[in-house]
mmCIF file with all atom_site columns, C-alpha atoms in Angstrom:
data_model
loop_
_atom_site.group_PDB
_atom_site.id
_atom_site.type_symbol
_atom_site.label_atom_id
_atom_site.label_alt_id
_atom_site.label_comp_id
_atom_site.label_asym_id
_atom_site.label_entity_id
_atom_site.label_seq_id
_atom_site.pdbx_PDB_ins_code
_atom_site.Cartn_x
_atom_site.Cartn_y
_atom_site.Cartn_z
_atom_site.occupancy
_atom_site.B_iso_or_equiv
_atom_site.pdbx_formal_charge
_atom_site.auth_seq_id
_atom_site.auth_comp_id
_atom_site.auth_asym_id
_atom_site.auth_atom_id
_atom_site.pdbx_PDB_model_num
ATOM 1   C CA . MET A 1 1   ? 85.913  96.595  48.139 1.00 86.00 ? 869 MET A CA 1
ATOM 2   C CA . LYS A 1 2   ? 88.871  98.697  49.212 1.00 84.00 ? 870 LYS A CA 1
ATOM 3   C CA . GLU A 1 3   ? 90.278  98.765  52.733 1.00 88.00 ? 871 GLU A CA 1
ATOM 4   C CA . SER A 1 4   ? 89.969  102.134 54.453 1.00 89.00 ? 872 SER A CA 1
ATOM 5   C CA . PHE A 1 5   ? 92.997  104.340 55.108 1.00 90.00 ? 873 PHE A CA 1
ATOM 6   C CA . PHE A 1 6   ? 91.484  105.079 58.552 1.00 93.00 ? 874 PHE A CA 1
ATOM 7   C CA . LYS A 1 7   ? 91.943  102.089 60.850 1.00 94.00 ? 875 LYS A CA 1
ATOM 8   C CA . LEU A 1 8   ? 91.030  101.041 64.366 1.00 97.00 ? 876 LEU A CA 1
ATOM 9   C CA . LEU A 1 9   ? 94.171  99.412  65.776 1.00 96.00 ? 877 LEU A CA 1
ATOM 10  C CA . ASN A 1 10  ? 92.964  98.628  69.260 1.00 96.00 ? 878 ASN A CA 1
ATOM 11  C CA . GLN A 1 11  ? 89.865  99.114  71.371 1.00 97.00 ? 879 GLN A CA 1
ATOM 12  C CA . SER A 1 12  ? 89.142  98.519  75.025 1.00 98.00 ? 880 SER A CA 1
ATOM 13  C CA . THR A 1 13  ? 86.392  99.097  77.539 1.00 98.00 ? 881 THR A CA 1
ATOM 14  C CA . GLU A 1 14  ? 87.851  101.328 80.238 1.00 98.00 ? 882 GLU A CA 1
ATOM 15  C CA . GLU A 1 15  ? 84.918  101.699 82.645 1.00 98.00 ? 883 GLU A CA 1
ATOM 16  C CA . ILE A 1 16  ? 81.367  100.513 83.155 1.00 97.00 ? 884 ILE A CA 1
ATOM 17  C CA . ILE A 1 17  ? 79.136  102.024 85.844 1.00 97.00 ? 885 ILE A CA 1
ATOM 18  C CA . PHE A 1 18  ? 75.566  100.834 86.316 1.00 96.00 ? 886 PHE A CA 1
ATOM 19  C CA . ARG A 1 19  ? 73.390  101.959 89.180 1.00 96.00 ? 887 ARG A CA 1
ATOM 20  C CA . LYS A 1 20  ? 69.717  101.024 89.380 1.00 94.00 ? 888 LYS A CA 1
ATOM 21  C CA . ASN A 1 21  ? 67.420  103.407 91.245 1.00 94.00 ? 889 ASN A CA 1
ATOM 22  C CA . PRO A 1 22  ? 65.406  101.242 93.683 1.00 92.00 ? 890 PRO A CA 1
ATOM 23  C CA . ASN A 1 23  ? 63.096  104.168 94.443 1.00 91.00 ? 891 ASN A CA 1
ATOM 24  C CA . TYR A 1 24  ? 62.123  104.859 90.834 1.00 89.00 ? 892 TYR A CA 1
ATOM 25  C CA . LYS A 1 25  ? 58.399  104.523 90.206 1.00 83.00 ? 893 LYS A CA 1
ATOM 26  C CA . ASN A 1 26  ? 57.177  104.796 86.630 1.00 73.00 ? 894 ASN A CA 1
ATOM 27  C CA . THR A 1 27  ? 53.415  105.084 86.546 1.00 63.00 ? 895 THR A CA 1
ATOM 28  C CA . ASP A 1 28  ? 52.925  105.722 82.820 1.00 63.00 ? 896 ASP A CA 1
ATOM 29  C CA . LYS A 1 29  ? 55.328  102.982 81.578 1.00 63.00 ? 897 LYS A CA 1
ATOM 30  C CA . SER A 1 30  ? 57.095  105.323 79.148 1.00 67.00 ? 898 SER A CA 1
ATOM 31  C CA . ILE A 1 31  ? 60.655  106.415 79.784 1.00 73.00 ? 899 ILE A CA 1
ATOM 32  C CA . ASN A 1 32  ? 62.296  109.286 77.927 1.00 81.00 ? 900 ASN A CA 1
ATOM 33  C CA . VAL A 1 33  ? 65.851  108.037 77.583 1.00 87.00 ? 901 VAL A CA 1
ATOM 34  C CA . GLU A 1 34  ? 68.577  110.652 77.790 1.00 88.00 ? 902 GLU A CA 1
ATOM 35  C CA . PHE A 1 35  ? 71.843  109.925 75.919 1.00 93.00 ? 903 PHE A CA 1
ATOM 36  C CA . LEU A 1 36  ? 74.902  111.939 76.962 1.00 92.00 ? 904 LEU A CA 1
ATOM 37  C CA . PRO A 1 37  ? 77.953  111.180 74.789 1.00 95.00 ? 905 PRO A CA 1
ATOM 38  C CA . GLU A 1 38  ? 81.335  112.837 75.364 1.00 96.00 ? 906 GLU A CA 1
ATOM 39  C CA . VAL A 1 39  ? 84.310  112.471 73.029 1.00 97.00 ? 907 VAL A CA 1
ATOM 40  C CA . GLN A 1 40  ? 87.962  113.145 73.842 1.00 97.00 ? 908 GLN A CA 1
ATOM 41  C CA . ILE A 1 41  ? 90.647  113.072 71.156 1.00 97.00 ? 909 ILE A CA 1
ATOM 42  C CA . LYS A 1 42  ? 94.399  113.000 71.661 1.00 97.00 ? 910 LYS A CA 1
ATOM 43  C CA . LYS A 1 43  ? 96.450  113.067 68.443 1.00 95.00 ? 911 LYS A CA 1
ATOM 44  C CA . PHE A 1 44  ? 99.958  111.637 68.304 1.00 95.00 ? 912 PHE A CA 1
ATOM 45  C CA . GLU A 1 45  ? 102.799 112.525 65.945 1.00 90.00 ? 913 GLU A CA 1
ATOM 46  C CA . ASN A 1 46  ? 102.864 109.163 64.167 1.00 90.00 ? 914 ASN A CA 1
ATOM 47  C CA . ASN A 1 47  ? 99.526  109.559 62.316 1.00 93.00 ? 915 ASN A CA 1
ATOM 48  C CA . SER A 1 48  ? 97.567  108.007 65.131 1.00 95.00 ? 916 SER A CA 1
ATOM 49  C CA . ALA A 1 49  ? 95.215  109.139 67.852 1.00 97.00 ? 917 ALA A CA 1
ATOM 50  C CA . GLU A 1 50  ? 93.492  107.967 70.979 1.00 98.00 ? 918 GLU A CA 1
ATOM 51  C CA . VAL A 1 51  ? 89.745  108.534 70.980 1.00 98.00 ? 919 VAL A CA 1
ATOM 52  C CA . ILE A 1 52  ? 87.725  108.061 74.152 1.00 98.00 ? 920 ILE A CA 1
ATOM 53  C CA . LEU A 1 53  ? 83.947  107.818 74.041 1.00 98.00 ? 921 LEU A CA 1
ATOM 54  C CA . LYS A 1 54  ? 82.168  108.203 77.362 1.00 98.00 ? 922 LYS A CA 1
ATOM 55  C CA . PHE A 1 55  ? 78.539  107.323 76.762 1.00 97.00 ? 923 PHE A CA 1
ATOM 56  C CA . GLN A 1 56  ? 76.079  107.951 79.572 1.00 97.00 ? 924 GLN A CA 1
ATOM 57  C CA . ILE A 1 57  ? 72.422  107.131 79.794 1.00 95.00 ? 925 ILE A CA 1
ATOM 58  C CA . PHE A 1 58  ? 70.644  109.517 82.119 1.00 94.00 ? 926 PHE A CA 1
ATOM 59  C CA . SER A 1 59  ? 72.761  111.893 84.153 1.00 91.00 ? 927 SER A CA 1
ATOM 60  C CA . GLU A 1 60  ? 74.239  111.092 87.509 1.00 91.00 ? 928 GLU A CA 1
ATOM 61  C CA . GLU A 1 61  ? 72.941  114.437 88.799 1.00 92.00 ? 929 GLU A CA 1
ATOM 62  C CA . LYS A 1 62  ? 69.328  113.445 87.987 1.00 89.00 ? 930 LYS A CA 1
ATOM 63  C CA . PHE A 1 63  ? 69.605  109.910 89.387 1.00 92.00 ? 931 PHE A CA 1
ATOM 64  C CA . GLU A 1 64  ? 66.611  110.280 91.723 1.00 90.00 ? 932 GLU A CA 1
ATOM 65  C CA . GLU A 1 65  ? 64.376  111.037 88.704 1.00 88.00 ? 933 GLU A CA 1
ATOM 66  C CA . SER A 1 66  ? 65.725  108.212 86.513 1.00 91.00 ? 934 SER A CA 1
ATOM 67  C CA . PRO A 1 67  ? 65.308  104.430 86.503 1.00 92.00 ? 935 PRO A CA 1
ATOM 68  C CA . PHE A 1 68  ? 69.080  103.955 86.392 1.00 94.00 ? 936 PHE A CA 1
ATOM 69  C CA . PHE A 1 69  ? 72.406  105.554 85.608 1.00 96.00 ? 937 PHE A CA 1
ATOM 70  C CA . LEU A 1 70  ? 74.695  103.888 83.091 1.00 96.00 ? 938 LEU A CA 1
ATOM 71  C CA . SER A 1 71  ? 78.088  105.058 81.906 1.00 97.00 ? 939 SER A CA 1
ATOM 72  C CA . VAL A 1 72  ? 80.404  103.184 79.535 1.00 98.00 ? 940 VAL A CA 1
ATOM 73  C CA . THR A 1 73  ? 83.843  104.488 78.579 1.00 98.00 ? 941 THR A CA 1
ATOM 74  C CA . GLU A 1 74  ? 85.416  102.979 75.476 1.00 98.00 ? 942 GLU A CA 1
ATOM 75  C CA . LYS A 1 75  ? 88.905  103.793 74.151 1.00 98.00 ? 943 LYS A CA 1
ATOM 76  C CA . GLY A 1 76  ? 90.189  103.267 70.642 1.00 98.00 ? 944 GLY A CA 1
ATOM 77  C CA . ILE A 1 77  ? 93.540  103.802 68.972 1.00 98.00 ? 945 ILE A CA 1
ATOM 78  C CA . PHE A 1 78  ? 93.172  104.881 65.355 1.00 97.00 ? 946 PHE A CA 1
ATOM 79  C CA . GLU A 1 79  ? 95.763  105.356 62.625 1.00 95.00 ? 947 GLU A CA 1
ATOM 80  C CA . TRP A 1 80  ? 95.718  106.746 59.096 1.00 94.00 ? 948 TRP A CA 1
ATOM 81  C CA . SER A 1 81  ? 97.938  107.106 56.067 1.00 88.00 ? 949 SER A CA 1
ATOM 82  C CA . GLU A 1 82  ? 99.913  110.265 55.389 1.00 85.00 ? 950 GLU A CA 1
ATOM 83  C CA . ASP A 1 83  ? 98.099  111.093 52.144 1.00 84.00 ? 951 ASP A CA 1
ATOM 84  C CA . HIS A 1 84  ? 94.708  111.750 53.809 1.00 79.00 ? 952 HIS A CA 1
ATOM 85  C CA . LEU A 1 85  ? 95.647  114.301 56.473 1.00 82.00 ? 953 LEU A CA 1
ATOM 86  C CA . ASP A 1 86  ? 93.002  116.773 55.311 1.00 85.00 ? 954 ASP A CA 1
ATOM 87  C CA . GLN A 1 87  ? 90.181  114.379 56.327 1.00 89.00 ? 955 GLN A CA 1
ATOM 88  C CA . ILE A 1 88  ? 91.491  113.234 59.704 1.00 93.00 ? 956 ILE A CA 1
ATOM 89  C CA . ASP A 1 89  ? 89.977  115.829 62.033 1.00 93.00 ? 957 ASP A CA 1
ATOM 90  C CA . ASP A 1 90  ? 86.470  115.119 60.725 1.00 94.00 ? 958 ASP A CA 1
ATOM 91  C CA . LEU A 1 91  ? 87.003  111.357 60.916 1.00 94.00 ? 959 LEU A CA 1
ATOM 92  C CA . LEU A 1 92  ? 88.263  111.565 64.492 1.00 96.00 ? 960 LEU A CA 1
ATOM 93  C CA . LYS A 1 93  ? 85.246  113.656 65.541 1.00 96.00 ? 961 LYS A CA 1
ATOM 94  C CA . THR A 1 94  ? 82.564  111.650 63.713 1.00 96.00 ? 962 THR A CA 1
ATOM 95  C CA . SER A 1 95  ? 83.629  108.216 62.462 1.00 95.00 ? 963 SER A CA 1
ATOM 96  C CA . ALA A 1 96  ? 85.848  107.225 65.392 1.00 97.00 ? 964 ALA A CA 1
ATOM 97  C CA . PRO A 1 97  ? 83.148  107.720 68.064 1.00 97.00 ? 965 PRO A CA 1
ATOM 98  C CA . ALA A 1 98  ? 80.604  105.977 65.807 1.00 96.00 ? 966 ALA A CA 1
ATOM 99  C CA . VAL A 1 99  ? 82.932  102.964 65.579 1.00 97.00 ? 967 VAL A CA 1
ATOM 100 C CA . LEU A 1 100 ? 83.433  102.935 69.363 1.00 98.00 ? 968 LEU A CA 1
ATOM 101 C CA . LEU A 1 101 ? 79.683  103.229 69.904 1.00 97.00 ? 969 LEU A CA 1
ATOM 102 C CA . SER A 1 102 ? 79.250  99.903  68.124 1.00 96.00 ? 970 SER A CA 1
ATOM 103 C CA . TYR A 1 103 ? 81.134  98.259  71.020 1.00 97.00 ? 971 TYR A CA 1
ATOM 104 C CA . VAL A 1 104 ? 79.309  100.291 73.679 1.00 97.00 ? 972 VAL A CA 1
ATOM 105 C CA . ARG A 1 105 ? 75.899  99.464  72.214 1.00 96.00 ? 973 ARG A CA 1
ATOM 106 C CA . SER A 1 106 ? 76.119  95.753  73.102 1.00 95.00 ? 974 SER A CA 1
ATOM 107 C CA . ILE A 1 107 ? 77.302  96.498  76.664 1.00 96.00 ? 975 ILE A CA 1
ATOM 108 C CA . ILE A 1 108 ? 74.331  98.818  77.205 1.00 96.00 ? 976 ILE A CA 1
ATOM 109 C CA . SER A 1 109 ? 71.886  96.306  75.795 1.00 95.00 ? 977 SER A CA 1
ATOM 110 C CA . GLN A 1 110 ? 73.138  93.524  78.063 1.00 95.00 ? 978 GLN A CA 1
ATOM 111 C CA . ALA A 1 111 ? 73.368  95.672  81.197 1.00 94.00 ? 979 ALA A CA 1
ATOM 112 C CA . THR A 1 112 ? 69.825  96.970  80.842 1.00 92.00 ? 980 THR A CA 1
ATOM 113 C CA . ALA A 1 113 ? 68.432  93.509  80.040 1.00 93.00 ? 981 ALA A CA 1
ATOM 114 C CA . PHE A 1 114 ? 70.047  92.038  83.173 1.00 93.00 ? 982 PHE A CA 1
ATOM 115 C CA . SER A 1 115 ? 68.666  94.906  85.287 1.00 90.00 ? 983 SER A CA 1
ATOM 116 C CA . GLY A 1 116 ? 65.050  93.863  84.902 1.00 87.00 ? 984 GLY A CA 1
ATOM 117 C CA . TYR A 1 117 ? 64.260  96.550  82.354 1.00 85.00 ? 985 TYR A CA 1
ATOM 118 C CA . PRO A 1 118 ? 63.822  95.706  78.676 1.00 87.00 ? 986 PRO A CA 1
ATOM 119 C CA . ALA A 1 119 ? 67.099  95.603  76.755 1.00 90.00 ? 987 ALA A CA 1
ATOM 120 C CA . LEU A 1 120 ? 67.868  99.117  75.567 1.00 92.00 ? 988 LEU A CA 1
ATOM 121 C CA . ILE A 1 121 ? 68.897  99.325  71.937 1.00 92.00 ? 989 ILE A CA 1
ATOM 122 C CA . VAL A 1 122 ? 70.931  102.503 71.405 1.00 93.00 ? 990 VAL A CA 1
ATOM 123 C CA . PRO A 1 123 ? 70.083  104.073 68.045 1.00 91.00 ? 991 PRO A CA 1
ATOM 124 C CA . LEU A 1 124 ? 72.680  105.216 65.558 1.00 90.00 ? 992 LEU A CA 1
ATOM 125 C CA . ILE A 1 125 ? 74.072  108.576 66.631 1.00 91.00 ? 993 ILE A CA 1
ATOM 126 C CA . ASN A 1 126 ? 75.135  111.334 64.249 1.00 90.00 ? 994 ASN A CA 1
ATOM 127 C CA . PHE A 1 127 ? 78.324  112.690 65.819 1.00 91.00 ? 995 PHE A CA 1
ATOM 128 C CA . ALA A 1 128 ? 78.602  115.370 63.118 1.00 87.00 ? 996 ALA A CA 1
ATOM 129 C CA . GLU A 1 129 ? 75.843  117.419 64.749 1.00 78.00 ? 997 GLU A CA 1
#
């Protein structure tokens, strides 16, 4: 197994917002979960970049129609070697947010489980589409 040229140097959770809707009434017991990911990328000159994944479940604007609003913002610093510059833009747009989502996924699962709803398991997300 060979170590990747694309590395996560540091990661941190920047913000967690959870708001449960006390007025939400679900009569049919099925909830259509709405995932709203946003990715921001800031490249630096030293073959590194900051990638921020803001992952929301349900929108804040539709709070009255949703059981809860949850937003987690995760930041990662990534670096790469000079000889792979042609692949970096794709990796920053797809692989970096997928890596950060692995940290966000556990936060979402715990927050929803502690809210009285079943623990929400976020599926794998294809950031290429």
